Coordinates of C-alpha atoms in Angstrom, one line a residue:
M1 CA -116.1 115.8 72.5
T2 CA -118.4 118.5 71.2
I3 CA -122.1 118.9 72.0
Q4 CA -122.9 117.9 68.4
Q5 CA -120.7 114.8 68.6
R6 CA -122.3 113.8 71.9
F7 CA -125.7 114.3 70.4
Q8 CA -125.0 112.1 67.4
Q9 CA -123.6 109.4 69.6
A10 CA -126.7 109.6 71.9
K11 CA -129.0 109.8 69.0
A12 CA -127.8 106.4 67.8
F13 CA -128.8 104.8 71.1
Y14 CA -132.4 106.0 70.7
E15 CA -132.6 105.3 67.0
H16 CA -131.8 101.7 67.8
W17 CA -135.4 101.6 69.2
N18 CA -136.8 103.5 66.2
I19 CA -137.2 106.7 68.1
D20 CA -137.2 109.8 65.9
V21 CA -135.0 112.1 67.9
E22 CA -135.1 115.0 65.5
G23 CA -138.9 114.7 65.4
A24 CA -139.1 114.7 69.2
L25 CA -137.1 117.9 69.3
Q26 CA -139.4 119.5 66.8
T27 CA -142.4 118.5 68.8
L28 CA -140.9 119.8 72.0
K29 CA -140.2 123.1 70.4
N30 CA -143.9 123.6 69.9
I31 CA -145.1 122.8 73.4
P32 CA -145.7 126.0 75.4
I33 CA -145.4 126.1 79.1
S34 CA -147.5 128.8 80.9
I35 CA -145.0 130.4 83.3
H36 CA -146.6 132.0 86.4
C37 CA -145.7 135.7 86.9
W38 CA -146.2 135.5 90.7
Q39 CA -142.9 133.7 91.4
G40 CA -141.2 137.0 90.7
D41 CA -142.8 139.1 93.5
D42 CA -144.0 136.5 96.0
V43 CA -147.7 136.8 94.9
G44 CA -147.7 140.5 95.9
G45 CA -149.3 142.1 92.8
F46 CA -149.5 145.8 92.1
E47 CA -152.7 146.9 93.7
T48 CA -152.6 150.5 95.0
K49 CA -154.5 149.3 98.1
R50 CA -152.2 146.4 99.1
Q51 CA -153.6 143.6 101.2
T52 CA -151.8 141.0 103.3
L53 CA -151.4 137.6 101.5
S54 CA -154.2 135.4 102.5
G55 CA -156.3 132.4 101.3
G56 CA -154.1 129.8 102.8
I57 CA -151.2 130.9 100.6
D58 CA -147.7 131.4 102.2
V59 CA -144.4 132.5 100.7
T60 CA -141.4 132.0 102.8
G61 CA -137.9 133.6 102.5
N62 CA -136.6 137.1 101.9
Y63 CA -134.1 136.7 99.1
P64 CA -133.2 140.2 97.8
G65 CA -134.4 141.5 94.5
K66 CA -138.1 141.0 94.5
A67 CA -139.8 142.8 91.6
R68 CA -141.6 146.0 92.8
N69 CA -143.6 147.0 89.8
G70 CA -144.7 145.8 86.3
D71 CA -141.6 147.0 84.5
E72 CA -139.3 145.1 86.9
L73 CA -141.4 142.0 86.8
R74 CA -141.4 142.0 83.0
A75 CA -137.7 142.6 82.9
D76 CA -137.1 139.7 85.3
L77 CA -139.4 137.4 83.1
E78 CA -137.4 138.4 80.0
Q79 CA -134.2 137.4 81.8
A80 CA -135.7 134.0 82.7
L81 CA -137.2 133.5 79.2
A82 CA -133.8 134.1 77.6
L83 CA -132.5 131.0 79.6
I84 CA -135.4 128.7 78.8
P85 CA -135.6 126.9 75.4
G86 CA -138.7 127.2 73.3
K87 CA -141.6 129.7 73.1
H88 CA -143.9 130.0 76.1
R89 CA -146.7 131.8 77.8
I90 CA -147.1 134.0 80.8
N91 CA -149.8 133.4 83.4
L92 CA -151.1 136.5 85.2
H93 CA -153.3 137.1 88.3
A94 CA -155.8 140.0 88.4
I95 CA -153.7 141.7 91.1
Y96 CA -151.0 142.4 88.4
A97 CA -153.2 145.1 86.9
E98 CA -151.5 148.4 86.4
T99 CA -153.8 151.3 87.2
D100 CA -151.4 154.3 87.3
G101 CA -151.9 154.7 91.1
Q102 CA -155.6 154.8 90.9
I103 CA -157.6 152.6 93.2
V104 CA -159.6 150.2 91.1
E105 CA -161.7 147.6 92.8
R106 CA -161.3 144.1 91.4
N107 CA -164.9 143.9 90.2
E108 CA -164.2 147.0 88.1
L109 CA -161.0 145.8 86.4
Q110 CA -161.0 146.2 82.6
P111 CA -158.7 145.2 79.7
M112 CA -157.1 148.7 79.7
H113 CA -155.5 147.9 83.0
F114 CA -153.4 145.2 81.3
T115 CA -152.4 146.9 78.1
K116 CA -148.8 147.0 79.2
W117 CA -148.8 143.3 79.6
V118 CA -150.4 142.8 76.1
E119 CA -147.9 145.1 74.4
W120 CA -145.0 143.4 76.1
A121 CA -146.4 140.0 75.1
K122 CA -146.8 141.1 71.5
K123 CA -143.2 142.3 71.4
H124 CA -141.9 139.0 72.7
Q125 CA -144.4 136.7 70.8
L126 CA -145.9 135.3 74.0
G127 CA -149.4 134.2 74.9
L128 CA -151.1 135.3 78.1
D129 CA -153.2 133.3 80.6
F130 CA -155.2 134.7 83.4
N131 CA -156.7 134.1 86.9
P132 CA -159.2 136.2 88.9
T133 CA -157.7 136.8 92.4
L134 CA -160.1 135.7 95.1
F135 CA -157.7 136.1 98.0
S136 CA -155.7 138.8 99.7
H137 CA -158.7 141.1 99.9
E138 CA -160.9 142.5 102.7
K139 CA -163.9 140.8 101.2
A140 CA -162.1 137.4 101.5
Q141 CA -160.9 137.8 105.1
D142 CA -163.2 135.1 106.5
G143 CA -162.1 132.6 103.9
L144 CA -165.3 132.7 101.8
T145 CA -165.9 134.3 98.4
L146 CA -168.2 132.7 95.8
S147 CA -169.8 130.5 98.4
H148 CA -170.2 133.3 101.0
P149 CA -173.6 133.4 102.7
D150 CA -173.6 137.2 102.3
E151 CA -175.2 137.9 98.9
N152 CA -173.4 141.2 98.5
I153 CA -170.0 139.7 99.0
R154 CA -170.9 136.9 96.6
A155 CA -172.0 139.4 94.0
F156 CA -168.7 141.3 94.3
W157 CA -166.7 138.1 93.5
I158 CA -169.1 137.1 90.7
E159 CA -168.5 140.5 89.1
H160 CA -164.8 140.1 89.5
C161 CA -164.8 136.7 87.8
I162 CA -166.9 138.0 84.9
A163 CA -164.5 140.9 84.5
S164 CA -161.6 138.5 84.5
R165 CA -163.2 136.4 81.7
K166 CA -163.5 139.6 79.7
I167 CA -159.9 140.4 80.3
G168 CA -159.0 136.8 79.2
E169 CA -161.0 137.3 76.0
Y170 CA -159.1 140.5 75.4
F171 CA -155.8 138.7 75.8
G172 CA -156.8 136.0 73.4
K173 CA -158.1 138.4 70.7
A174 CA -155.2 140.8 71.0
L175 CA -152.5 138.0 70.8
N176 CA -154.4 135.7 68.5
S177 CA -153.9 132.9 71.0
P178 CA -156.7 131.6 73.4
C179 CA -156.3 132.6 77.0
L180 CA -156.9 130.1 79.7
T181 CA -158.8 131.9 82.5
N182 CA -158.8 129.8 85.6
I183 CA -160.9 130.2 88.7
W184 CA -159.6 129.1 92.1
I185 CA -161.2 130.1 95.4
P186 CA -160.0 129.5 99.0
D187 CA -163.4 128.9 100.4
G188 CA -163.7 126.4 103.2
Y189 CA -163.8 125.9 107.0
K190 CA -161.1 125.2 109.5
D191 CA -163.1 122.8 111.5
T192 CA -165.7 120.1 110.7
P193 CA -168.8 121.8 109.0
S194 CA -172.3 121.1 110.0
D195 CA -173.5 121.6 106.4
R196 CA -171.5 120.9 103.3
L197 CA -174.2 121.0 100.8
T198 CA -175.4 124.7 101.2
P199 CA -172.0 126.3 100.5
R200 CA -171.6 124.1 97.4
K201 CA -175.0 125.0 96.2
R202 CA -174.0 128.7 96.5
L203 CA -170.7 128.0 94.6
K204 CA -172.6 126.3 91.8
E205 CA -175.1 129.1 91.5
S206 CA -172.2 131.7 91.5
L207 CA -170.4 129.8 88.7
D208 CA -173.6 129.5 86.7
I209 CA -174.0 133.3 86.8
I210 CA -170.3 133.8 85.9
F211 CA -170.4 131.5 82.9
A212 CA -173.7 132.8 81.7
E213 CA -171.8 135.9 80.5
D214 CA -171.2 135.4 76.7
I215 CA -167.5 135.2 76.1
D216 CA -166.0 134.1 72.8
I217 CA -164.5 130.6 73.2
R218 CA -162.1 131.3 70.3
Y219 CA -160.3 133.7 72.6
N220 CA -161.0 132.5 76.1
L221 CA -161.0 129.0 77.7
D222 CA -162.6 128.6 81.1
A223 CA -161.1 126.4 83.8
V224 CA -162.0 125.5 87.4
E225 CA -159.4 124.4 89.9
S226 CA -159.9 122.2 93.0
K227 CA -158.1 121.8 96.3
L228 CA -158.1 119.3 99.1
F229 CA -157.3 121.6 102.0
G230 CA -155.5 124.8 102.9
I231 CA -154.4 126.8 105.9
G232 CA -157.7 127.9 107.5
S233 CA -159.7 125.3 105.5
E234 CA -158.2 122.1 106.8
S235 CA -161.5 120.3 107.4
F236 CA -163.5 121.4 104.4
V237 CA -163.0 123.0 101.0
V238 CA -166.1 124.0 99.1
G239 CA -164.5 123.6 95.6
S240 CA -163.3 120.0 96.0
H241 CA -162.0 117.8 93.2
E242 CA -165.3 116.0 92.9
F243 CA -167.2 119.2 92.8
Y244 CA -165.2 120.8 90.0
L245 CA -164.7 117.6 88.0
S246 CA -168.5 117.2 88.0
Y247 CA -169.1 120.9 87.2
A248 CA -166.6 120.9 84.4
Q249 CA -168.0 117.8 82.8
Q250 CA -171.6 119.0 83.0
N251 CA -170.8 122.6 81.8
N252 CA -168.1 121.9 79.2
K253 CA -165.4 123.7 81.1
L254 CA -161.8 122.6 81.7
C255 CA -160.9 120.9 84.9
L256 CA -157.6 122.1 86.1
L257 CA -155.4 119.9 88.3
D258 CA -152.8 121.5 90.5
T259 CA -150.2 118.9 91.6
G260 CA -150.1 120.4 95.1
H261 CA -153.8 120.3 95.7
F262 CA -154.3 116.6 96.5
H263 CA -153.5 114.2 99.4
P264 CA -149.8 113.5 99.5
T265 CA -150.4 109.9 98.4
E266 CA -152.5 110.9 95.4
M267 CA -150.6 111.2 92.1
V268 CA -152.0 113.7 89.5
S269 CA -150.2 111.6 86.8
N270 CA -152.5 108.7 87.6
K271 CA -155.6 111.0 87.1
L272 CA -154.7 112.2 83.6
S273 CA -155.6 109.1 81.6
T274 CA -159.1 109.1 83.2
L275 CA -159.8 112.8 82.5
L276 CA -158.6 112.4 78.9
L277 CA -161.2 109.8 78.3
F278 CA -164.0 112.1 79.2
H279 CA -162.7 115.7 78.6
E280 CA -161.5 117.2 75.3
K281 CA -158.9 119.2 77.2
V282 CA -157.3 119.1 80.6
A283 CA -155.3 121.9 82.3
L284 CA -152.4 121.5 84.8
H285 CA -150.7 123.7 87.4
V286 CA -147.4 121.8 88.0
S287 CA -145.9 122.4 91.4
R288 CA -144.0 120.4 94.0
P289 CA -145.7 119.7 97.2
V290 CA -143.5 118.8 100.2
R291 CA -145.9 117.2 102.8
W292 CA -148.6 119.8 101.8
D293 CA -149.4 122.4 99.2
S294 CA -146.1 124.2 99.8
D295 CA -145.5 125.0 96.1
H296 CA -141.7 124.3 96.0
V297 CA -139.8 124.8 92.8
V298 CA -140.4 122.0 90.3
T299 CA -137.6 119.4 90.2
F300 CA -136.9 116.6 87.8
D301 CA -138.5 114.0 90.0
D302 CA -140.4 110.8 89.4
E303 CA -143.9 112.4 89.5
L304 CA -142.9 115.1 87.0
R305 CA -141.6 112.5 84.6
E306 CA -144.8 110.4 85.1
I307 CA -146.9 113.5 84.3
A308 CA -144.9 114.1 81.1
M309 CA -145.1 110.4 80.1
E310 CA -148.9 110.4 80.5
I311 CA -149.2 113.4 78.3
V312 CA -146.8 112.0 75.6
R313 CA -147.8 108.4 75.5
N314 CA -151.5 109.2 75.4
D315 CA -151.0 111.5 72.4
A316 CA -152.3 114.4 74.5
I317 CA -149.7 117.1 73.8
H318 CA -152.4 119.2 72.2
R319 CA -155.0 118.4 74.8
V320 CA -153.2 119.1 78.1
I321 CA -152.5 122.8 78.8
I322 CA -149.4 122.9 81.0
G323 CA -148.9 125.7 83.5
L324 CA -146.6 126.1 86.5
D325 CA -147.5 127.3 90.0
F326 CA -144.8 127.7 92.7
F327 CA -143.3 130.5 94.7
D328 CA -140.1 130.4 96.6
A329 CA -138.6 133.6 98.1
S330 CA -135.7 131.7 99.7
I331 CA -133.7 131.6 96.5
N332 CA -133.1 133.8 93.5
R333 CA -136.6 134.2 92.0
I334 CA -135.4 134.2 88.4
A335 CA -133.4 131.0 89.0
A336 CA -136.5 129.5 90.4
W337 CA -138.4 130.2 87.1
V338 CA -135.5 128.8 85.1
I339 CA -135.0 125.6 87.2
G340 CA -138.8 124.8 87.3
T341 CA -139.5 125.5 83.6
R342 CA -136.4 123.8 82.2
N343 CA -137.3 120.8 84.3
M344 CA -140.8 120.7 82.9
I345 CA -139.4 120.8 79.4
K346 CA -136.8 118.2 80.3
A347 CA -139.5 115.8 81.5
L348 CA -141.4 116.2 78.2
L349 CA -138.3 115.5 76.2
Y350 CA -137.6 112.4 78.4
A351 CA -141.1 111.2 77.6
L352 CA -140.7 111.8 73.9
L353 CA -137.5 109.7 73.9
L354 CA -139.1 106.5 75.2
P355 CA -140.2 103.6 73.0
N356 CA -143.8 104.2 74.1
D357 CA -145.5 102.1 71.4
Y358 CA -143.3 99.1 72.1
L359 CA -143.7 99.4 75.8
R360 CA -147.5 99.5 75.3
Q361 CA -147.2 96.3 73.2
L362 CA -145.2 94.6 75.9
Q363 CA -147.9 95.4 78.5
E364 CA -150.8 94.2 76.2
S365 CA -149.0 90.9 75.6
G366 CA -148.3 90.4 79.3
N367 CA -144.5 90.7 78.9
F368 CA -144.0 92.6 82.2
T369 CA -140.4 91.4 82.6
E370 CA -139.2 93.1 79.4
R371 CA -141.4 96.1 80.1
L372 CA -139.9 96.7 83.5
A373 CA -136.4 96.1 82.3
L374 CA -136.6 98.6 79.5
M375 CA -138.3 101.2 81.5
E376 CA -135.5 101.0 84.0
E377 CA -132.7 100.9 81.5
F378 CA -134.0 104.0 79.6
K379 CA -133.5 106.0 82.9
T380 CA -129.8 105.9 82.2
Y381 CA -129.8 106.4 78.4
P382 CA -127.8 109.4 77.3
F383 CA -130.8 111.8 77.6
G384 CA -128.5 114.7 78.8
A385 CA -126.7 114.8 75.5
I386 CA -130.0 115.3 73.7
W387 CA -131.0 118.0 76.1
D388 CA -127.7 119.8 75.7
Y389 CA -128.1 119.8 72.0
Y390 CA -131.7 121.1 72.2
C391 CA -130.6 124.0 74.4
E392 CA -127.8 124.8 72.0
T393 CA -130.0 124.8 69.0
Q394 CA -132.5 127.0 70.9
Q395 CA -129.7 129.4 71.7
V396 CA -130.0 129.2 75.4
P397 CA -127.1 128.3 77.8
V398 CA -126.2 124.6 78.0
R399 CA -126.2 122.7 81.4
E400 CA -125.6 124.9 84.4
N401 CA -124.1 127.8 82.4
W402 CA -127.4 129.6 82.6
L403 CA -126.6 130.3 86.3
N404 CA -123.8 132.7 85.3
N405 CA -126.4 134.9 83.5
V406 CA -128.6 134.9 86.6
K407 CA -125.6 135.8 88.9
A408 CA -124.7 138.7 86.6
Y409 CA -128.3 140.0 86.5
E410 CA -128.5 139.8 90.2
K411 CA -125.3 141.7 90.7
E412 CA -126.2 144.4 88.2
L413 CA -129.9 144.9 89.1
L414 CA -131.4 142.8 91.8
T415 CA -129.0 143.7 94.6
H416 CA -129.9 147.4 94.1
R417 CA -133.6 146.9 94.7
N418 CA -134.8 147.7 98.2

């Protein structure tokens, strides 16, 4: 049976429930995923004055073929994008500036240091997102940045964040697509603090200065990202969920939820409906925590599907900005991008193919028996046939066939990198 025949057969199952399969595929085609560049080089970046990875971030593994410069990283991203259906975005950190060997401090970064990225994005019709890099730097060695008691260190990082917002504005204007510029900091303490309020006051003051800089919201969207704990900040993180949720609400900024930044028993999917009631837009970094914020490659698991279902059934496709954030150096890095991104898209398709309106009616009428029965039965509906058809129509490999492309690319290029 051909892919087309399997699709038509599967389509009939869904149409029995008045699900517009063709409409779902059209919707899916227009949902961009912001793919993080740092999976390709283990969060190394291209700074001339390299620093050891810090900020509670750890990348394990030494799989051969890590990108060593911008050209290699972009080539690797092109290979991944060729295997992922749809049109997407690329998310950069400030450490991916290209300065032609010149030492440029992070607070002095300018749009011109990212022109290669912009020209490449134009060529491939991609949007760009951005993050200031407040880790892996001598001025962040003690684990404090925007909340640092040293006014000079705070000023340095404030200037870096302002410069980053200007770079984000440049991306948005050059590519005619708003850039999400997201601030995450590692600030916190390893042991129980004697004063939680003062560091948070300093963080608030720093953010107020950063956002006082006039940046055109048509081109740049500001987000703030929380965390529960990290290596070296096990007992206290200055930028907690409550802090950033309150700050975003009061200052009309986006609150970004990273799925690895909460207690293992907390589900980000459960938080989305609440945030959507009070915020025009919400941002996500989708990862896969294993016992802690370990940033494993995203798999097609229950929580990923729940996140997608919350986005779809709450009519929030245009209100939730979806990005990815994982880094695994134990497997082929391009394969990691492809697996994680395809799974995110699969989850959205799965959610689009549910009888969401009918399931809502069942809940409202108290018919929990039929609701549970249908939710379980739809787990084994012929979803895979719809996914295969979508991949074929988007001219990317169907099922596991994409792995052959990755193996060939590894043999031809990656194995020759030192």
